[in-house]
Amino acid sequence: MSRPKIVNGVAPPPLIIRGFKGLVLIACCAVVLLPFLAIISTSLAGQDQLNRQGGYVLWPTHPNLDAYRSILAGGVVSRALVISIGITAVGTVLGLAITTSLAYALSWPGSLGHKPLLLGVLFTMLFAPGILPSYLMVRTVGLIDSWWSLIIPVLVNAFSVIVMRAFFMELPQELLESAKIDGASELRILVSIVLPLSRAVLAVIGLFFAVSFWNAFFNALLYINDASKWPLQLVLRTYVVDKQALGVDQLALSGEAIPTPQSLQTAILMISLIPILLVYPFLQRHFAKGVMLGGVKG
Amino acid sequence: MNSSISRRRLVGGGVAAAAGAAFGSSFLAACSSNGGQSPGSQDTADANVKLPTYAPSQPVKPALPAEPEGVEPAYLTYPDPPKQQFSSPVGQGDKLSLFTVIASGLPTAKGKNSYWQAIDKAVGADIDINFVPPADYADKLATTISGGQLPDLVQIFTPPPHLSQLLKAEFTDLTPFLSGAAIKDYPNLAAIPTQSWQATVFNGGIYAVPIPRALVGPIVLRRDDIIAGAGIDGEPTNFAEFKQHAKAVTTAERWALGSADGARVLIEEMLGMPNGWRQENGTFTYGETLPEAKEALTRVVELIKGGLFHPDALLPGADVKQWFGTGKIVWHYDNYPAWPDFYQRFASVSPQMDIGGLIPPGFDAGSKPTLWQGGGYFAFNALKQAKPERIRQLLSVMNWFAAPFGTSEYLLRKFGVEGEHFEFVNGAPVPLKAAASELLVPFGYLADAPEVIFQPGREVVARKQHAYQVQAVPKSVSNPTTGLYSETNGTKGAQLAVALSDARTEIFNQRQPVDSYDKAVAAWKSGGGDTIKAEYEKAYAATQ
């Protein structure tokens, strides 16, 4: 028998143990991936197969793109997709810009209006207004039916500001002070020195922004009356007719409209998942580093 | 984090949102075809409101007549050529906005929607629609009202709390325009049955226009093909026979029933329980407080224990319609409009499907079964306050939308433009697949004509439906609280009903014995049920 390889000073466990561990890991992955497979397959399956097998299938016998075609026909969903992408992109960039500048300013204890500004930000973490006050606020400012109503009210998130501020305060002071001595302006320091060192936290906060902009539907429901301006999640919500076993009290909608077939519902799910799945791998390495940032520091 | 709007704000929401959520959580009240408690009159004034004089309109003679009263007429083909009711558009191109739930996906946007544009041109208006997913109706209504920018027509789907005060404050009293003979100005609206108008009475006046629906209440549908295949007749004469039939159709792959609650209602109807409430000499009794309610629960548990239910019947999210359409269950309790829907959805999978309706037999030799009447409407539309000229304009547009079956306006509304959105096949309009997403615009929720039985290509179904209605409607009992208003029911009714429903679920799942229902009923009484009863009695006394 050959000598086992030494890795990092430790001999690896015998083959059978490694095999067993592998099997367990494969089983765990299967449990996670099976629902995904079911959803993808259901979206590609024909209606007949779905009716026969009762709703979900693991493998389509006659895959077709009918569900996708029927959703994308009429242009409603494609338009909503573009709107969602636009709102997410603009919102994330603006949100990052504002959060970064606020956090940086608050990371210098002597900055102008430091205490009131910091207390103001912390105060908003204590509670959130209800639906009606938010609506009335947005209406007063005149943003009803505008996409800015989905972006501006959520641009400054107190938690993100605190996390970023904590990160900036951990940066080596000598670096920043030497830049000051060399005559760099604050903006120059922020852009050329601080930001390149903060890739991890920018990625994390950026991802938080992006995901919440992408998923938001309730504010669009309240603030945007014109359905041609709805983002993707809200449009998709209209397709999900509650197919729960209707109790005696809930029959009003039954028979009013044909419920969405299973293939359509799962195709909708896929359409809303794909963009996020595409973006995530690029941010993953930053995310891994940044995941510890929320920890308590100084 | 940033989804603070959706999570934290829902929890910390304002009063309207919290109350609205309580209502949104169960689509209770007026719109329930269970003859639900519709908020109505508050005092004698309401009882004295003269409802619009009913004037049925039938431009085309039906194949099967609308008799006895309350039965829908049945048509086998669409008249060719259709009668044109309006020689010119009723409007001058003015804007009109509508706030409505949408029960399907979103339609194509107006700019690209030739169907929408054709309707605008034909009626002479520029129609704009605020779509609301039904689950979010309560919140959206709350913000729309508080924002003060009401659309012209607002649909009341799930009645919000303090509905009568809301209507008085923000909407128009339509009594001078519609009461009694005044409705003659709008002949198509006059064809809406009187029963459907009853729920629109508030504050001593008519405050909305209803979207009519069949008087036939929820129905127990039955797979007649499976019954025939099992060699039994589908008409049991008592509960014991029904149980036998149910056993006869149950096999390894198929079960008799799919919904415990549906079975409960069927048994309650067999026992002769009232439609929600019973009124006798001015005294109101809530059905669930009667001893028959417990008897029904006992029998349902008996059927569950007998293995006659689909194994997943008690799981939330069970797709009971799917089971019925694919023949996994044989009896299915649903809303009446679901009958033709099953053919549309499942005809390709179950081509031999033959659906009939079960008229509940008496529970035993001594019982007199009841059938519960529907509310007669889906929802009603209130008109925002405006000058009388504007109100008349809106009403005449609604009158256009209520053009009856057989007219070219009806054809345009339901099917679109021939060649673009549908085609005539054997005398029946058949929608074109390519135009399907254009036709999703819910114009039927702006105003509509009373429903008719029309099953193009399925004459047998039309005849069966008509035959069922002829038998069912005369036997149906209405909910005596229709037209009476109880404030406590408006604020607490939904929560109390949910509590009772939860107790029943516990019993069906056999986690609690049937006797635990006594506690639940007592809780209902003390939690507001007794107050509701007193309020109904008071309201009823005022009408005498």
PDB file of C-alpha atoms in Angstrom, chain A residues 160-285:
ATOM      1  CA  SER A 160     -25.881  50.166   5.693  1.00  0.00           C
ATOM      2  CA  VAL A 161     -24.574  53.533   6.818  1.00  0.00           C
ATOM      3  CA  ILE A 162     -23.564  52.174  10.211  1.00  0.00           C
ATOM      4  CA  VAL A 163     -21.822  49.144   8.695  1.00  0.00           C
ATOM      5  CA  MET A 164     -19.925  51.238   6.213  1.00  0.00           C
ATOM      6  CA  ARG A 165     -18.995  53.818   8.798  1.00  0.00           C
ATOM      7  CA  ALA A 166     -17.593  51.109  11.035  1.00  0.00           C
ATOM      8  CA  PHE A 167     -15.532  49.808   8.142  1.00  0.00           C
ATOM      9  CA  PHE A 168     -14.168  53.257   7.289  1.00  0.00           C
ATOM     10  CA  MET A 169     -13.222  53.862  10.892  1.00  0.00           C
ATOM     11  CA  GLU A 170     -11.073  50.710  10.815  1.00  0.00           C
ATOM     12  CA  LEU A 171      -8.993  51.967   7.905  1.00  0.00           C
ATOM     13  CA  PRO A 172      -5.388  52.857   8.815  1.00  0.00           C
ATOM     14  CA  GLN A 173      -5.441  56.525   9.867  1.00  0.00           C
ATOM     15  CA  GLU A 174      -1.804  57.021   8.849  1.00  0.00           C
ATOM     16  CA  LEU A 175      -2.716  56.416   5.221  1.00  0.00           C
ATOM     17  CA  LEU A 176      -5.399  59.056   5.225  1.00  0.00           C
ATOM     18  CA  GLU A 177      -3.357  61.546   7.193  1.00  0.00           C
ATOM     19  CA  SER A 178      -0.397  61.229   4.884  1.00  0.00           C
ATOM     20  CA  ALA A 179      -2.686  61.880   1.949  1.00  0.00           C
ATOM     21  CA  LYS A 180      -3.930  65.008   3.726  1.00  0.00           C
ATOM     22  CA  ILE A 181      -0.398  66.169   4.310  1.00  0.00           C
ATOM     23  CA  ASP A 182       0.252  65.726   0.623  1.00  0.00           C
ATOM     24  CA  GLY A 183      -2.587  68.169  -0.029  1.00  0.00           C
ATOM     25  CA  ALA A 184      -5.324  65.823  -1.234  1.00  0.00           C
ATOM     26  CA  SER A 185      -8.910  67.100  -0.834  1.00  0.00           C
ATOM     27  CA  GLU A 186     -11.433  65.006   1.099  1.00  0.00           C
ATOM     28  CA  LEU A 187     -13.157  63.956  -2.100  1.00  0.00           C
ATOM     29  CA  ARG A 188      -9.829  62.905  -3.575  1.00  0.00           C
ATOM     30  CA  ILE A 189      -9.042  60.844  -0.495  1.00  0.00           C
ATOM     31  CA  LEU A 190     -12.453  59.204  -0.620  1.00  0.00           C
ATOM     32  CA  VAL A 191     -12.291  58.303  -4.278  1.00  0.00           C
ATOM     33  CA  SER A 192      -8.642  57.401  -4.701  1.00  0.00           C
ATOM     34  CA  ILE A 193      -7.730  55.847  -1.385  1.00  0.00           C
ATOM     35  CA  VAL A 194     -10.764  54.828   0.631  1.00  0.00           C
ATOM     36  CA  LEU A 195     -12.949  53.320  -2.086  1.00  0.00           C
ATOM     37  CA  PRO A 196     -10.325  51.021  -3.580  1.00  0.00           C
ATOM     38  CA  LEU A 197      -9.702  49.626  -0.105  1.00  0.00           C
ATOM     39  CA  SER A 198     -13.453  49.091   0.477  1.00  0.00           C
ATOM     40  CA  ARG A 199     -14.314  46.740  -2.348  1.00  0.00           C
ATOM     41  CA  ALA A 200     -15.640  44.137   0.054  1.00  0.00           C
ATOM     42  CA  VAL A 201     -18.057  46.385   1.896  1.00  0.00           C
ATOM     43  CA  LEU A 202     -19.138  48.095  -1.318  1.00  0.00           C
ATOM     44  CA  ALA A 203     -19.955  44.727  -2.826  1.00  0.00           C
ATOM     45  CA  VAL A 204     -21.959  43.660   0.197  1.00  0.00           C
ATOM     46  CA  ILE A 205     -23.926  46.855   0.586  1.00  0.00           C
ATOM     47  CA  GLY A 206     -24.377  47.024  -3.163  1.00  0.00           C
ATOM     48  CA  LEU A 207     -25.774  43.531  -3.210  1.00  0.00           C
ATOM     49  CA  PHE A 208     -28.183  44.341  -0.391  1.00  0.00           C
ATOM     50  CA  PHE A 209     -29.408  47.341  -2.343  1.00  0.00           C
ATOM     51  CA  ALA A 210     -29.694  45.445  -5.585  1.00  0.00           C
ATOM     52  CA  VAL A 211     -31.642  42.556  -4.110  1.00  0.00           C
ATOM     53  CA  SER A 212     -34.069  44.772  -2.253  1.00  0.00           C
ATOM     54  CA  PHE A 213     -34.683  46.961  -5.302  1.00  0.00           C
ATOM     55  CA  TRP A 214     -35.164  43.876  -7.430  1.00  0.00           C
ATOM     56  CA  ASN A 215     -37.647  42.261  -5.031  1.00  0.00           C
ATOM     57  CA  ALA A 216     -39.647  45.323  -4.076  1.00  0.00           C
ATOM     58  CA  PHE A 217     -43.253  45.166  -5.168  1.00  0.00           C
ATOM     59  CA  PHE A 218     -45.301  46.598  -2.353  1.00  0.00           C
ATOM     60  CA  ASN A 219     -44.112  50.176  -2.759  1.00  0.00           C
ATOM     61  CA  ALA A 220     -44.765  49.928  -6.488  1.00  0.00           C
ATOM     62  CA  LEU A 221     -48.266  48.706  -5.713  1.00  0.00           C
ATOM     63  CA  LEU A 222     -48.939  51.725  -3.532  1.00  0.00           C
ATOM     64  CA  TYR A 223     -47.214  54.494  -5.445  1.00  0.00           C
ATOM     65  CA  ILE A 224     -47.570  53.552  -9.102  1.00  0.00           C
ATOM     66  CA  ASN A 225     -51.078  53.494 -10.504  1.00  0.00           C
ATOM     67  CA  ASP A 226     -50.142  53.157 -14.157  1.00  0.00           C
ATOM     68  CA  ALA A 227     -49.721  49.441 -14.784  1.00  0.00           C
ATOM     69  CA  SER A 228     -47.424  50.005 -17.754  1.00  0.00           C
ATOM     70  CA  LYS A 229     -44.846  51.359 -15.287  1.00  0.00           C
ATOM     71  CA  TRP A 230     -44.931  48.423 -12.902  1.00  0.00           C
ATOM     72  CA  PRO A 231     -41.701  46.592 -12.113  1.00  0.00           C
ATOM     73  CA  LEU A 232     -41.417  42.880 -12.709  1.00  0.00           C
ATOM     74  CA  GLN A 233     -42.324  41.575  -9.237  1.00  0.00           C
ATOM     75  CA  LEU A 234     -45.630  43.402  -9.183  1.00  0.00           C
ATOM     76  CA  VAL A 235     -46.596  42.249 -12.664  1.00  0.00           C
ATOM     77  CA  LEU A 236     -45.779  38.691 -11.694  1.00  0.00           C
ATOM     78  CA  ARG A 237     -47.932  39.011  -8.598  1.00  0.00           C
ATOM     79  CA  THR A 238     -51.030  39.379 -10.721  1.00  0.00           C
ATOM     80  CA  TYR A 239     -50.341  35.990 -12.268  1.00  0.00           C
ATOM     81  CA  VAL A 240     -50.322  34.233  -8.956  1.00  0.00           C
ATOM     82  CA  VAL A 241     -54.018  33.665  -8.380  1.00  0.00           C
ATOM     83  CA  ASP A 242     -54.420  32.087  -5.030  1.00  0.00           C
ATOM     84  CA  LYS A 243     -55.137  28.479  -5.799  1.00  0.00           C
ATOM     85  CA  GLN A 244     -55.508  27.443  -2.205  1.00  0.00           C
ATOM     86  CA  ALA A 245     -58.390  25.143  -1.520  1.00  0.00           C
ATOM     87  CA  LEU A 246     -61.025  27.808  -1.292  1.00  0.00           C
ATOM     88  CA  GLY A 247     -62.875  27.797   1.946  1.00  0.00           C
ATOM     89  CA  VAL A 248     -66.587  28.421   2.017  1.00  0.00           C
ATOM     90  CA  ASP A 249     -65.984  32.099   2.624  1.00  0.00           C
ATOM     91  CA  GLN A 250     -63.499  32.652  -0.144  1.00  0.00           C
ATOM     92  CA  LEU A 251     -65.277  31.618  -3.301  1.00  0.00           C
ATOM     93  CA  ALA A 252     -65.747  35.074  -4.724  1.00  0.00           C
ATOM     94  CA  LEU A 253     -62.899  34.827  -7.181  1.00  0.00           C
ATOM     95  CA  SER A 254     -63.318  31.197  -8.122  1.00  0.00           C
ATOM     96  CA  GLY A 255     -64.406  30.988 -11.709  1.00  0.00           C
ATOM     97  CA  GLU A 256     -63.885  34.696 -12.300  1.00  0.00           C
ATOM     98  CA  ALA A 257     -60.782  34.045 -14.293  1.00  0.00           C
ATOM     99  CA  ILE A 258     -58.931  30.934 -15.275  1.00  0.00           C
ATOM    100  CA  PRO A 259     -56.139  30.343 -12.761  1.00  0.00           C
ATOM    101  CA  THR A 260     -52.650  30.433 -14.155  1.00  0.00           C
ATOM    102  CA  PRO A 261     -51.424  27.035 -15.199  1.00  0.00           C
ATOM    103  CA  GLN A 262     -48.502  25.588 -13.270  1.00  0.00           C
ATOM    104  CA  SER A 263     -46.129  25.887 -16.209  1.00  0.00           C
ATOM    105  CA  LEU A 264     -46.808  29.606 -16.419  1.00  0.00           C
ATOM    106  CA  GLN A 265     -46.268  30.155 -12.720  1.00  0.00           C
ATOM    107  CA  THR A 266     -42.932  28.387 -12.721  1.00  0.00           C
ATOM    108  CA  ALA A 267     -41.833  30.138 -15.900  1.00  0.00           C
ATOM    109  CA  ILE A 268     -42.581  33.386 -14.114  1.00  0.00           C
ATOM    110  CA  LEU A 269     -40.445  32.287 -11.202  1.00  0.00           C
ATOM    111  CA  MET A 270     -37.557  31.524 -13.532  1.00  0.00           C
ATOM    112  CA  ILE A 271     -37.804  34.883 -15.262  1.00  0.00           C
ATOM    113  CA  SER A 272     -37.573  36.703 -11.971  1.00  0.00           C
ATOM    114  CA  LEU A 273     -34.671  34.564 -10.725  1.00  0.00           C
ATOM    115  CA  ILE A 274     -32.405  34.556 -13.755  1.00  0.00           C
ATOM    116  CA  PRO A 275     -31.033  38.117 -13.574  1.00  0.00           C
ATOM    117  CA  ILE A 276     -30.031  37.773  -9.937  1.00  0.00           C
ATOM    118  CA  LEU A 277     -28.444  34.382 -10.613  1.00  0.00           C
ATOM    119  CA  LEU A 278     -26.429  35.922 -13.433  1.00  0.00           C
ATOM    120  CA  VAL A 279     -25.067  38.794 -11.359  1.00  0.00           C
ATOM    121  CA  TYR A 280     -24.275  36.928  -8.172  1.00  0.00           C
ATOM    122  CA  PRO A 281     -21.191  34.903  -9.244  1.00  0.00           C
ATOM    123  CA  PHE A 282     -19.320  38.082 -10.093  1.00  0.00           C
ATOM    124  CA  LEU A 283     -19.838  39.485  -6.629  1.00  0.00           C
ATOM    125  CA  GLN A 284     -19.310  36.278  -4.771  1.00  0.00           C
ATOM    126  CA  ARG A 285     -15.636  36.703  -3.947  1.00  0.00           C
TER     127      ARG A 285
END
